[in-house]
PDB file of C-alpha atoms in Angstrom:
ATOM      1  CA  UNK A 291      43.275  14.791  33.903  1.00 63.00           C
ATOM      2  CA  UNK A 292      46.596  13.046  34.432  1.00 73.00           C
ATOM      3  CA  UNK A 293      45.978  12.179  30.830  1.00 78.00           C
ATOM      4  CA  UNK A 294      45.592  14.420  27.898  1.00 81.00           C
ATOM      5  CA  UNK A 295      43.571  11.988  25.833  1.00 85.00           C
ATOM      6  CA  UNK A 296      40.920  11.953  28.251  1.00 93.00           C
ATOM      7  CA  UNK A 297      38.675  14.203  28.631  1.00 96.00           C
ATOM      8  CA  UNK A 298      35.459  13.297  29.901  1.00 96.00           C
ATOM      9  CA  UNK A 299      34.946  10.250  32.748  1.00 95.00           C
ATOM     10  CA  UNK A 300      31.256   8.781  33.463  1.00 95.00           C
ATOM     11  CA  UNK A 301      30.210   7.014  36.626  1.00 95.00           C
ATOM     12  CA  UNK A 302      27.045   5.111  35.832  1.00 93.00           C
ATOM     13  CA  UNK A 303      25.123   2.000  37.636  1.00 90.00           C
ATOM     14  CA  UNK A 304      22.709  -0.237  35.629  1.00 87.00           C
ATOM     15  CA  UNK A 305      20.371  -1.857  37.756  1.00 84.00           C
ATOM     16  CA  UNK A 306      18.310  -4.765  37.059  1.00 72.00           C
ATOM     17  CA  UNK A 307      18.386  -6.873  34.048  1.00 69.00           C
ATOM     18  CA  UNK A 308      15.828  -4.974  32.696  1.00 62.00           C
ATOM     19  CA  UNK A 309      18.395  -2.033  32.365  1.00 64.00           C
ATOM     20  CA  UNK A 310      20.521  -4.383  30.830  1.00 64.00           C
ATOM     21  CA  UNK A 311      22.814  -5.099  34.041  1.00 67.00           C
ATOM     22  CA  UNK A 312      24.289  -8.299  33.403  1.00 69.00           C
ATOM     23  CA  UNK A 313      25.719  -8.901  36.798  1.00 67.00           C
ATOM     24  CA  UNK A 314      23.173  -9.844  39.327  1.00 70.00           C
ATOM     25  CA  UNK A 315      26.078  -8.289  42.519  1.00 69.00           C
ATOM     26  CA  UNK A 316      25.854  -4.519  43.253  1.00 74.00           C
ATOM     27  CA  UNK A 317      28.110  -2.459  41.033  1.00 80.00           C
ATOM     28  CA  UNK A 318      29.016   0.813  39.362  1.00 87.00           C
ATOM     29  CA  UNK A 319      31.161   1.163  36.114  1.00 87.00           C
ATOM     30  CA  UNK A 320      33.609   4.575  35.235  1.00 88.00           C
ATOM     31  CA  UNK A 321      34.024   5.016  31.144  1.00 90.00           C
ATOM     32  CA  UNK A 322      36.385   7.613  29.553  1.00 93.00           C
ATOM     33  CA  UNK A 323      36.215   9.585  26.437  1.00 95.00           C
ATOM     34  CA  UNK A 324      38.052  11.601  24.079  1.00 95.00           C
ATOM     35  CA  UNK A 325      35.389  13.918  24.061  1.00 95.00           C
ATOM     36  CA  UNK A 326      32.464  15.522  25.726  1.00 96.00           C
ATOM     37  CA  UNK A 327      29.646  13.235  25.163  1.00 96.00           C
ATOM     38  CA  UNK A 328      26.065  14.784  24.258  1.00 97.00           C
ATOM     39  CA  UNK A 329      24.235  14.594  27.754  1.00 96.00           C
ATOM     40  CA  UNK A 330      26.518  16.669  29.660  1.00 97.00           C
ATOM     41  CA  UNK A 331      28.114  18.553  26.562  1.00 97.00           C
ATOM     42  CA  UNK A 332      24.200  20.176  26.012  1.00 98.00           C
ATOM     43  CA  UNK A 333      23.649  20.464  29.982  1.00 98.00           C
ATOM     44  CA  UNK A 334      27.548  22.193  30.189  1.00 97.00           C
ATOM     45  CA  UNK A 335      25.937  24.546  27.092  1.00 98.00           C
ATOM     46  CA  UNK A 336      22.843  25.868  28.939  1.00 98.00           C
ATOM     47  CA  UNK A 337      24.363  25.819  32.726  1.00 98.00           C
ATOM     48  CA  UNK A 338      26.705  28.144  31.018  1.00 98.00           C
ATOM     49  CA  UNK A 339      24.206  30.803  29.248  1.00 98.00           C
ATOM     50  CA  UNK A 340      22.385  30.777  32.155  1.00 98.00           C
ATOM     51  CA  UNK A 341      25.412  31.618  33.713  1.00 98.00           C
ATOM     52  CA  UNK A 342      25.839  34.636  31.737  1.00 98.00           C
ATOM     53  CA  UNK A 343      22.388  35.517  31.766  1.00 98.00           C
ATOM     54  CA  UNK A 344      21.801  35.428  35.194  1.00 98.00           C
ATOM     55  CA  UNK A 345      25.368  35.836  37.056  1.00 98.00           C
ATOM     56  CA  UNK A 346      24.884  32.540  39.440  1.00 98.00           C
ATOM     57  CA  UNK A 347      24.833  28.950  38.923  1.00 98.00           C
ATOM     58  CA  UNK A 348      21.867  27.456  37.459  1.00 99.00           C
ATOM     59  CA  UNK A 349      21.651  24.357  39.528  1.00 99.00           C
ATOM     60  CA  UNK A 350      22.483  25.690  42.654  1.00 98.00           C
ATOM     61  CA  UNK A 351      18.864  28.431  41.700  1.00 99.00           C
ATOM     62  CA  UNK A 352      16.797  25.244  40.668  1.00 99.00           C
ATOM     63  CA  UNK A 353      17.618  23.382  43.567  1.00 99.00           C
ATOM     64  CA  UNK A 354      16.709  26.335  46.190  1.00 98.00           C
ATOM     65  CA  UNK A 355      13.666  26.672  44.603  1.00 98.00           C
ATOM     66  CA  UNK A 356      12.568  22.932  44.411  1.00 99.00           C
ATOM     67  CA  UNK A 357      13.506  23.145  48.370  1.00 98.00           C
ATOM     68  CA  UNK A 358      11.456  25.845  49.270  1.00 98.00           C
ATOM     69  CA  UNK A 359       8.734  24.492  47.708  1.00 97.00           C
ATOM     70  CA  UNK A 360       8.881  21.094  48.789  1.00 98.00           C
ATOM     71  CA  UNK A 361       6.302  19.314  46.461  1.00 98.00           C
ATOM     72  CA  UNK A 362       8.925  17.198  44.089  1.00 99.00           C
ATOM     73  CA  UNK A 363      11.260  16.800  46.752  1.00 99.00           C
ATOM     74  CA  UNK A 364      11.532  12.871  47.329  1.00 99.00           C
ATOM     75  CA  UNK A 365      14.766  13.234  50.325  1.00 99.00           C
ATOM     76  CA  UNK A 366      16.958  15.473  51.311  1.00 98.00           C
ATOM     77  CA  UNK A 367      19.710  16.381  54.231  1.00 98.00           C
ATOM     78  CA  UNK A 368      22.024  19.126  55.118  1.00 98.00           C
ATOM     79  CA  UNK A 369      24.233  18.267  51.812  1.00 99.00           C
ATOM     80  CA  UNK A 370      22.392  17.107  48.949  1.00 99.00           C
ATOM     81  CA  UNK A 371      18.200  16.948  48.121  1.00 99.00           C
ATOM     82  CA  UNK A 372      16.682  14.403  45.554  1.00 99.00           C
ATOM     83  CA  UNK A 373      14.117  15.488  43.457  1.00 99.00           C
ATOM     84  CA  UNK A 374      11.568  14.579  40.809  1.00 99.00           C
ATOM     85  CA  UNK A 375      12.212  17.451  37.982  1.00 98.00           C
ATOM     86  CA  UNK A 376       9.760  19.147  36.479  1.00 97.00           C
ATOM     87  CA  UNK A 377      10.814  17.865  33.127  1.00 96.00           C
ATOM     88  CA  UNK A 378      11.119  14.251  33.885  1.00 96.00           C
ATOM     89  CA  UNK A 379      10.061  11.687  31.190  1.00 93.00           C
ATOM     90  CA  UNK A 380      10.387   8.610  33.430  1.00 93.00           C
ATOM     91  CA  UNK A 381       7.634   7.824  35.909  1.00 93.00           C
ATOM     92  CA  UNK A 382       9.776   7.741  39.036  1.00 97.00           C
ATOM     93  CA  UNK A 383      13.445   9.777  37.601  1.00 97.00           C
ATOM     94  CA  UNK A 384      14.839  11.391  40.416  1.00 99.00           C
ATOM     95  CA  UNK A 385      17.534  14.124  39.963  1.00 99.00           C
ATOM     96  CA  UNK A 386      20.185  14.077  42.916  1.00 99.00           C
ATOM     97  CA  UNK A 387      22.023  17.676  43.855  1.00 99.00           C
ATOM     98  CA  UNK A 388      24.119  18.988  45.951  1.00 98.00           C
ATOM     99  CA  UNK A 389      23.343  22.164  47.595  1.00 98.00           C
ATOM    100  CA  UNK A 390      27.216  23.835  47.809  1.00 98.00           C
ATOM    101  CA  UNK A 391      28.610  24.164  43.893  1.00 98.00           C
ATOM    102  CA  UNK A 392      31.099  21.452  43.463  1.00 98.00           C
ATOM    103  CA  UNK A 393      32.141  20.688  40.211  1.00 97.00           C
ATOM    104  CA  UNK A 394      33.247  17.354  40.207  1.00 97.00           C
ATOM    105  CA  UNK A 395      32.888  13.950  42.973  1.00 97.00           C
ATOM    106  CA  UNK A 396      36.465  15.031  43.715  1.00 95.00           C
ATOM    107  CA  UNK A 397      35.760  17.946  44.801  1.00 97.00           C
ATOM    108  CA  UNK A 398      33.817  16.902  47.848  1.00 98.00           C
ATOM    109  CA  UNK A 399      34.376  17.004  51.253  1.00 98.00           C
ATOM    110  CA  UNK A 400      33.657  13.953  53.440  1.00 98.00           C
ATOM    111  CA  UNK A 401      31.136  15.078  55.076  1.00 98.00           C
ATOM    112  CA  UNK A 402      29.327  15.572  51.704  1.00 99.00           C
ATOM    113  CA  UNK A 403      30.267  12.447  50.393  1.00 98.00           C
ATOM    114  CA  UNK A 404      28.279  10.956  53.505  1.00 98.00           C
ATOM    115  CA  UNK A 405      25.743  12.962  52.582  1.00 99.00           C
ATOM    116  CA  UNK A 406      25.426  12.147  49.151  1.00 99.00           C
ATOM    117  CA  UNK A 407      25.467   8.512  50.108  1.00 98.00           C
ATOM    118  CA  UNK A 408      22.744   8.767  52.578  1.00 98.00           C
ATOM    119  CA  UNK A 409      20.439  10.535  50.343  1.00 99.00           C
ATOM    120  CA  UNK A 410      20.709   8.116  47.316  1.00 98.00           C
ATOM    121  CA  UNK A 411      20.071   5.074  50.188  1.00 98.00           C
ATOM    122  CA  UNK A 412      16.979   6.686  51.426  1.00 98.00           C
ATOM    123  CA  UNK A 413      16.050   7.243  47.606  1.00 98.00           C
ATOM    124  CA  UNK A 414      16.834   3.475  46.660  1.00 97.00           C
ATOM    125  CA  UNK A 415      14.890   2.209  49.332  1.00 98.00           C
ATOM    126  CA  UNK A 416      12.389   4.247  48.708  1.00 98.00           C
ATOM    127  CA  UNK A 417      12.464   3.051  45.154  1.00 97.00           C
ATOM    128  CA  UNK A 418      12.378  -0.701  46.065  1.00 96.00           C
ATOM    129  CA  UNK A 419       9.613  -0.367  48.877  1.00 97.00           C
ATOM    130  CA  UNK A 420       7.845   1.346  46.232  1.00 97.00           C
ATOM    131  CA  UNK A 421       6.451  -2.325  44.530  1.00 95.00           C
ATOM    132  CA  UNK A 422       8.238  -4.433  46.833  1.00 96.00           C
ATOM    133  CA  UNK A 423      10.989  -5.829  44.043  1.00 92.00           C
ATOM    134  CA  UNK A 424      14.132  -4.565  43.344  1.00 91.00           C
ATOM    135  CA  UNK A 425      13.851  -1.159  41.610  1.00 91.00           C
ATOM    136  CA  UNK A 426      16.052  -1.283  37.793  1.00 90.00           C
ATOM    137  CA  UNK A 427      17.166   1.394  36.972  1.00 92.00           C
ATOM    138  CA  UNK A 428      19.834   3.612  35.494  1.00 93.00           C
ATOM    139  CA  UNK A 429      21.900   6.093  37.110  1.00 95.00           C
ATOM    140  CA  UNK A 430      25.062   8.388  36.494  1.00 97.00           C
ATOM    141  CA  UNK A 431      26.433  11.564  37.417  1.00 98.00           C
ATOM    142  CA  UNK A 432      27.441  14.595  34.954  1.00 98.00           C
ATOM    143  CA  UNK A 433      30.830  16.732  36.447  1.00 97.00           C
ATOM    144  CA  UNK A 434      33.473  18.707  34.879  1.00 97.00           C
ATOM    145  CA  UNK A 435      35.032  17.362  31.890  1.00 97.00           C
ATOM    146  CA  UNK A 436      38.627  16.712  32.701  1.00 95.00           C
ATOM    147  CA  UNK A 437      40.087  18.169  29.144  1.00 94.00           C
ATOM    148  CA  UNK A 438      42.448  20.507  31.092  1.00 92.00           C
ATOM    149  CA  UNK A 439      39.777  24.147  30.516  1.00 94.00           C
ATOM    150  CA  UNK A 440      37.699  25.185  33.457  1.00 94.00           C
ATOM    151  CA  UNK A 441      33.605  24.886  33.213  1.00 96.00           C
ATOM    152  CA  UNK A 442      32.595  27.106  36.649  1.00 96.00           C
ATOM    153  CA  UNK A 443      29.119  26.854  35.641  1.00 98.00           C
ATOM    154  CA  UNK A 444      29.062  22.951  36.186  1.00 98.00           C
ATOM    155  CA  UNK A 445      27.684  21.844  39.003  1.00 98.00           C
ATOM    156  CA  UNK A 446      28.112  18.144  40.262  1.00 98.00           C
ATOM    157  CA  UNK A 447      24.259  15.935  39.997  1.00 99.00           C
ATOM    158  CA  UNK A 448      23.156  12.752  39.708  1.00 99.00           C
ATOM    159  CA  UNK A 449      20.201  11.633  37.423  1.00 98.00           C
ATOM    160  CA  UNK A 450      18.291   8.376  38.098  1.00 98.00           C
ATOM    161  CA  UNK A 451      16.112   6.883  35.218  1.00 96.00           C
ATOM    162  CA  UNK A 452      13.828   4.276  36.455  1.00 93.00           C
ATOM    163  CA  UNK A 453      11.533   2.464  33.707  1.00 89.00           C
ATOM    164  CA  UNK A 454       8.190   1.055  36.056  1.00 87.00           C
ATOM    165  CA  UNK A 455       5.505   2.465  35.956  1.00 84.00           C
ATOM    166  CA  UNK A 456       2.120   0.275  37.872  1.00 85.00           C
ATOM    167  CA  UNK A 457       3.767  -2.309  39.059  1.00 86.00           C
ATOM    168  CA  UNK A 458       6.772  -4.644  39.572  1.00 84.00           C
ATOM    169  CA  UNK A 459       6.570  -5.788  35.684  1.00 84.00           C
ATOM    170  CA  UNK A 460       4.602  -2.915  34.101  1.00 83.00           C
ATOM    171  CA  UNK A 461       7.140  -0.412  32.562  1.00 85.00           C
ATOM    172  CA  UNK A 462       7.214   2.690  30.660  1.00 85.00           C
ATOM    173  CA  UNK A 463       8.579   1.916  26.722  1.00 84.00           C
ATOM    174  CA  UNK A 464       9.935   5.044  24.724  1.00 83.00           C
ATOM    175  CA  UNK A 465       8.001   4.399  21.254  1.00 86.00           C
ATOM    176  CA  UNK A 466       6.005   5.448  19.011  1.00 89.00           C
ATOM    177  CA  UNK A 467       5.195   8.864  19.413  1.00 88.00           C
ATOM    178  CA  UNK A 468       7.430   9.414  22.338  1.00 88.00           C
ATOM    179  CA  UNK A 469      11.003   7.747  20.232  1.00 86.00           C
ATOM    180  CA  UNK A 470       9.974   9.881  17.126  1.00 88.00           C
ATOM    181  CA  UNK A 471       7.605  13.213  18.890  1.00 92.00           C
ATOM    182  CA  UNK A 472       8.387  13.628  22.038  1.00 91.00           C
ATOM    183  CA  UNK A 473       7.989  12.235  25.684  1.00 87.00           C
ATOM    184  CA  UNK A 474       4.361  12.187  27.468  1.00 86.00           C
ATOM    185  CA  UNK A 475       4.155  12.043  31.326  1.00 87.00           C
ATOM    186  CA  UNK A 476       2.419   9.295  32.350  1.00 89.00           C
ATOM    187  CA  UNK A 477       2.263  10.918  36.133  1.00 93.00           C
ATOM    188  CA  UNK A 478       2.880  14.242  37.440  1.00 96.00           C
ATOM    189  CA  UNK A 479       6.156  14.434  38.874  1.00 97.00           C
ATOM    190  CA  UNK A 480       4.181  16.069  42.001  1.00 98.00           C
ATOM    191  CA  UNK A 481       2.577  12.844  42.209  1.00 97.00           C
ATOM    192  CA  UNK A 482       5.802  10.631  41.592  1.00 98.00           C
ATOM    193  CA  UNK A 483       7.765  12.408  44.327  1.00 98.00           C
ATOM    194  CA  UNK A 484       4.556  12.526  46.823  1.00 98.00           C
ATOM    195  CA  UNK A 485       4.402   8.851  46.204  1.00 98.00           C
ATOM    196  CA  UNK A 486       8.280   8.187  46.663  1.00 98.00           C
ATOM    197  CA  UNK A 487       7.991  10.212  49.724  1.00 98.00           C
ATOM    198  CA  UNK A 488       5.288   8.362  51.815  1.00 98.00           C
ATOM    199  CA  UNK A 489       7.454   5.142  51.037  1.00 98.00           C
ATOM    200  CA  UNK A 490       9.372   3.701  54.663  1.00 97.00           C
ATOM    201  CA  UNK A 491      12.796   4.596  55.203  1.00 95.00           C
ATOM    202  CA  UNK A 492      13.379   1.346  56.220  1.00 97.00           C
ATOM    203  CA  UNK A 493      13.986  -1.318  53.143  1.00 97.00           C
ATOM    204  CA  UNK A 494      10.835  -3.880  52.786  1.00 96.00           C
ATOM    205  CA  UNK A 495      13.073  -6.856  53.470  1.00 96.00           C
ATOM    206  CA  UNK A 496      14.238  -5.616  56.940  1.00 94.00           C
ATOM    207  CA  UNK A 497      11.123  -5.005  58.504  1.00 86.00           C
TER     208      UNK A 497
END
């Protein structure tokens, strides 16, 4: 980056004051760091081994495979496909990626950044038709770090972590066993992205 004490920027969205959004208007916020923060410091670690292990990029492998398959794939267009991982802990978390290896949201073209746009739309929409309220959630991407070294393994994504679960005010709390075991499922994320999927394209309040 421009400068040296920066080394890592975060895009992020909070939506919905249960996500803690304290602004009731659409918006996004960017942080800087110093450092590398956890999140994308462990998923820079293992995109990297596998990397080595393999001799290709891990996302651009997991991605192919989830669109072949089809059955967690919530949207997807020429550019980038939205899917509900495997591993997800959150009912409805989504996972947003695009299918050429950038590194960064720099390093896309504009044809990509329409695409990107269109496909977290038609997953937002999707999200609010889902219980007919506006969908909280929390969402950021994970690039590059911008420390000055070169991390060819990264590949540019988006992760979405929605807390409802049955309804408009039934959510999914991390306690208990889940804050101090480990997460439980509460639906397959077959199920989550089957359900996302049969949800209009077309927002609930337009129709």
């Amino acid at each position: 980056g421009k400068r040296d004490w920066i080394h890592y920027v975060q895009v992020f969205e909070n939506r919905g004051a249960m996500m803690g959004a304290s602004n009731p208007h659409p918006h996004s916020q960017i942080w800087s760091t110093g450092h590398i923060p956890n999140e994308p410091a462990t998923e820079l670690e293992r995109q990297a081994a596998y990397q080595v292990d393999h001799g290709s990029c891990l996302l651009c492998d997991y991605i192919a495979a989830e669109r072949q398959s089809g059955e967690r794939v919530v949207v997807s267009n020429e550019h980038f496909t939205a899917v509900v991982p495997f591993w997800a802990v959150w009912p409805f978390e989504a996972l947003v990626v695009g299918h050429r290896h950038a590194q960064s949201l720099a390093d896309l073209g504009p044809e990509e950044v329409s695409g990107l746009a269109e496909v977290m739309r038609q997953l937002t929409t999707r999200y609010d038709n889902l219980f007919e309220v506006p969908f909280s959630y929390s969402m950021g991407f994970h690039q590059a770090p911008v420390d000055g070294k070169t991390y060819p393994a990264q590949h540019l994504h988006a992760h979405y972590y929605p807390p409802l679960l049955r309804s408009a005010t039934v959510r999914k709390f991390m306690v208990g066993f889940e804050m101090l075991g480990m997460p439980q499922r509460d639906i397959t994320s077959e199920t989550a992205a089957a359900r996302l999927r049969e949800q209009s394209s077309v927002h609930y309040k337009q129709r």
